[in-house]
C-alpha cells in the first residue's frame, strides 16, 4: 500500500485511512508446522506531520492454522494485532522506517507487525481449555 505523501500535502489532506489485503510474507511464519490461512487484512490510518514524518497506525488480522504445539492435533487461531510506526526521511534514523519524502510504502511495517503478532504456541481447543 503506497501513500502519496507529497500529493496529500498538496491537497492539504494530512490524515487518511487505508485498507488492503496481502499474502503472508514468505519465510516469516515463526511457529513450525503452521501457516496463514488466506490473506492478511491490513487497515489503518496515517497522519503527516509538519516535518514530513508520517505516523501510521495499522491493524492486521489473519487466521493461523497448523498443529497444536502440545498434542499435534489440528489447531486454528484468529490473530488481531495493532502496530504504530513512524516513517521519516532521515536514512540514519535506525529507530524508525525510512521513506523518500514523496511515496511511502506501508508494507514493511505490516510485515514487521505480522512477525510481532505471532503467538509463541498454537493450541487446539482441547489444550486451550485445559491450560485455563
mmCIF file of C-alpha atoms in Angstrom:
data_model
loop_
_atom_site.group_PDB
_atom_site.id
_atom_site.type_symbol
_atom_site.label_atom_id
_atom_site.label_comp_id
_atom_site.label_asym_id
_atom_site.label_seq_id
_atom_site.Cartn_x
_atom_site.Cartn_y
_atom_site.Cartn_z
ATOM 1 C CA UNK A 1 0.000 0.000 0.000
ATOM 2 C CA UNK A 2 1.525 3.249 -1.182
ATOM 3 C CA UNK A 3 0.682 6.622 0.377
ATOM 4 C CA UNK A 4 1.488 9.521 -1.942
ATOM 5 C CA UNK A 5 2.711 11.883 0.795
ATOM 6 C CA UNK A 6 3.620 14.899 -1.405
ATOM 7 C CA UNK A 7 0.291 14.651 -3.213
ATOM 8 C CA UNK A 8 -1.608 14.539 0.096
ATOM 9 C CA UNK A 9 0.309 17.579 1.357
ATOM 10 C CA UNK A 10 -0.505 19.475 -1.860
ATOM 11 C CA UNK A 11 -4.181 18.620 -1.331
ATOM 12 C CA UNK A 12 -3.874 19.733 2.321
ATOM 13 C CA UNK A 13 -5.047 16.284 3.357
ATOM 14 C CA UNK A 14 -2.827 15.470 6.318
ATOM 15 C CA UNK A 15 -4.755 12.471 7.661
ATOM 16 C CA UNK A 16 -6.298 9.484 5.973
ATOM 17 C CA UNK A 17 -7.294 5.847 6.198
ATOM 18 C CA UNK A 18 -6.329 2.772 4.222
ATOM 19 C CA UNK A 19 -7.270 -0.891 3.957
ATOM 20 C CA UNK A 20 -5.942 -3.719 1.812
ATOM 21 C CA UNK A 21 -5.154 -7.424 1.824
ATOM 22 C CA UNK A 22 -1.815 -9.049 1.121
ATOM 23 C CA UNK A 23 -0.396 -12.553 1.093
ATOM 24 C CA UNK A 24 1.624 -13.534 4.149
ATOM 25 C CA UNK A 25 5.338 -12.762 3.771
ATOM 26 C CA UNK A 26 7.298 -15.852 2.799
ATOM 27 C CA UNK A 27 9.575 -17.374 5.386
ATOM 28 C CA UNK A 28 8.291 -15.224 8.254
ATOM 29 C CA UNK A 29 5.962 -17.683 9.958
ATOM 30 C CA UNK A 30 7.584 -18.289 13.341
ATOM 31 C CA UNK A 31 5.860 -21.477 14.514
ATOM 32 C CA UNK A 32 6.830 -24.735 12.829
ATOM 33 C CA UNK A 33 4.009 -26.715 11.193
ATOM 34 C CA UNK A 34 1.829 -23.590 10.953
ATOM 35 C CA UNK A 35 0.708 -21.353 8.098
ATOM 36 C CA UNK A 36 -1.550 -18.395 7.485
ATOM 37 C CA UNK A 37 -4.964 -19.305 6.123
ATOM 38 C CA UNK A 38 -5.769 -16.890 3.286
ATOM 39 C CA UNK A 39 -4.522 -13.312 3.166
ATOM 40 C CA UNK A 40 -3.572 -10.848 5.864
ATOM 41 C CA UNK A 41 -6.059 -7.995 6.245
ATOM 42 C CA UNK A 42 -4.327 -4.662 6.866
ATOM 43 C CA UNK A 43 -6.176 -1.484 7.815
ATOM 44 C CA UNK A 44 -5.189 1.720 9.490
ATOM 45 C CA UNK A 45 -4.689 5.441 9.384
ATOM 46 C CA UNK A 46 -1.872 7.889 8.811
ATOM 47 C CA UNK A 47 -1.027 11.443 9.816
ATOM 48 C CA UNK A 48 1.521 13.627 8.047
ATOM 49 C CA UNK A 49 3.426 15.883 10.459
ATOM 50 C CA UNK A 50 4.987 19.307 9.835
ATOM 51 C CA UNK A 51 8.482 17.823 9.432
ATOM 52 C CA UNK A 52 7.153 15.443 6.708
ATOM 53 C CA UNK A 53 7.411 12.430 9.009
ATOM 54 C CA UNK A 54 4.332 10.220 8.855
ATOM 55 C CA UNK A 55 2.764 8.403 11.772
ATOM 56 C CA UNK A 56 0.993 5.193 10.786
ATOM 57 C CA UNK A 57 -1.312 3.169 13.000
ATOM 58 C CA UNK A 58 -2.203 -0.148 11.495
ATOM 59 C CA UNK A 59 -4.137 -3.245 12.460
ATOM 60 C CA UNK A 60 -3.535 -6.645 10.941
ATOM 61 C CA UNK A 61 -5.848 -9.646 11.129
ATOM 62 C CA UNK A 62 -5.391 -13.207 9.897
ATOM 63 C CA UNK A 63 -6.048 -16.846 10.763
ATOM 64 C CA UNK A 64 -3.154 -19.074 11.772
ATOM 65 C CA UNK A 65 -3.629 -22.811 11.329
ATOM 66 C CA UNK A 66 -1.432 -25.802 11.920
ATOM 67 C CA UNK A 67 -0.673 -28.402 14.520
ATOM 68 C CA UNK A 68 -1.229 -27.830 18.210
ATOM 69 C CA UNK A 69 2.065 -27.099 19.933
ATOM 70 C CA UNK A 70 1.181 -29.579 22.711
ATOM 71 C CA UNK A 71 -0.729 -32.545 21.221
ATOM 72 C CA UNK A 72 -0.143 -32.053 17.443
ATOM 73 C CA UNK A 73 -3.892 -32.082 16.663
ATOM 74 C CA UNK A 74 -5.296 -29.567 14.169
ATOM 75 C CA UNK A 75 -5.443 -26.050 15.593
ATOM 76 C CA UNK A 76 -6.575 -22.639 14.373
ATOM 77 C CA UNK A 77 -6.432 -19.158 15.879
ATOM 78 C CA UNK A 78 -7.729 -15.770 14.757
ATOM 79 C CA UNK A 79 -5.000 -13.174 15.268
ATOM 80 C CA UNK A 80 -5.562 -9.431 15.526
ATOM 81 C CA UNK A 81 -2.704 -7.032 16.233
ATOM 82 C CA UNK A 82 -2.248 -3.249 16.325
ATOM 83 C CA UNK A 83 1.051 -1.587 15.488
ATOM 84 C CA UNK A 84 2.283 2.018 15.429
ATOM 85 C CA UNK A 85 5.086 3.074 13.087
ATOM 86 C CA UNK A 86 6.825 6.325 12.254
ATOM 87 C CA UNK A 87 8.190 6.911 8.745
ATOM 88 C CA UNK A 88 10.942 9.511 8.422
ATOM 89 C CA UNK A 89 13.094 10.935 5.640
ATOM 90 C CA UNK A 90 16.357 10.563 7.605
ATOM 91 C CA UNK A 91 18.221 7.447 6.386
ATOM 92 C CA UNK A 92 20.368 7.473 9.527
ATOM 93 C CA UNK A 93 17.374 7.094 11.881
ATOM 94 C CA UNK A 94 17.604 3.387 12.761
ATOM 95 C CA UNK A 95 14.632 3.523 15.150
ATOM 96 C CA UNK A 96 12.017 4.315 12.500
ATOM 97 C CA UNK A 97 11.073 3.398 8.941
ATOM 98 C CA UNK A 98 12.640 5.345 6.084
ATOM 99 C CA UNK A 99 10.746 6.766 3.098
ATOM 100 C CA UNK A 100 11.950 9.083 0.332
ATOM 101 C CA UNK A 101 9.725 12.057 1.240
ATOM 102 C CA UNK A 102 7.406 11.501 -1.708
ATOM 103 C CA UNK A 103 5.930 7.996 -1.584
ATOM 104 C CA UNK A 104 5.566 5.812 1.479
ATOM 105 C CA UNK A 105 5.089 2.032 1.347
ATOM 106 C CA UNK A 106 3.218 0.713 4.405
ATOM 107 C CA UNK A 107 4.134 -2.923 3.637
ATOM 108 C CA UNK A 108 7.433 -3.103 5.610
ATOM 109 C CA UNK A 109 5.591 -2.066 8.787
ATOM 110 C CA UNK A 110 2.802 -4.563 8.040
ATOM 111 C CA UNK A 111 5.365 -7.355 7.640
ATOM 112 C CA UNK A 112 7.012 -6.431 10.949
ATOM 113 C CA UNK A 113 3.587 -6.373 12.609
ATOM 114 C CA UNK A 114 2.983 -9.867 11.223
ATOM 115 C CA UNK A 115 6.190 -11.180 12.819
ATOM 116 C CA UNK A 116 5.484 -9.470 16.176
ATOM 117 C CA UNK A 117 1.859 -10.678 16.248
ATOM 118 C CA UNK A 118 2.532 -14.392 16.079
ATOM 119 C CA UNK A 119 1.897 -16.406 19.230
ATOM 120 C CA UNK A 120 4.631 -18.475 20.878
ATOM 121 C CA UNK A 121 2.370 -21.541 20.784
ATOM 122 C CA UNK A 122 -0.705 -22.567 18.816
ATOM 123 C CA UNK A 123 -3.217 -24.565 20.832
ATOM 124 C CA UNK A 124 -6.179 -26.685 19.780
ATOM 125 C CA UNK A 125 -9.497 -26.241 21.592
ATOM 126 C CA UNK A 126 -8.818 -29.160 23.968
ATOM 127 C CA UNK A 127 -5.349 -27.964 25.032
ATOM 128 C CA UNK A 128 -6.510 -24.351 25.202
ATOM 129 C CA UNK A 129 -9.335 -25.303 27.573
ATOM 130 C CA UNK A 130 -7.029 -27.364 29.812
ATOM 131 C CA UNK A 131 -4.477 -24.534 30.107
ATOM 132 C CA UNK A 132 -7.082 -22.099 31.547
#
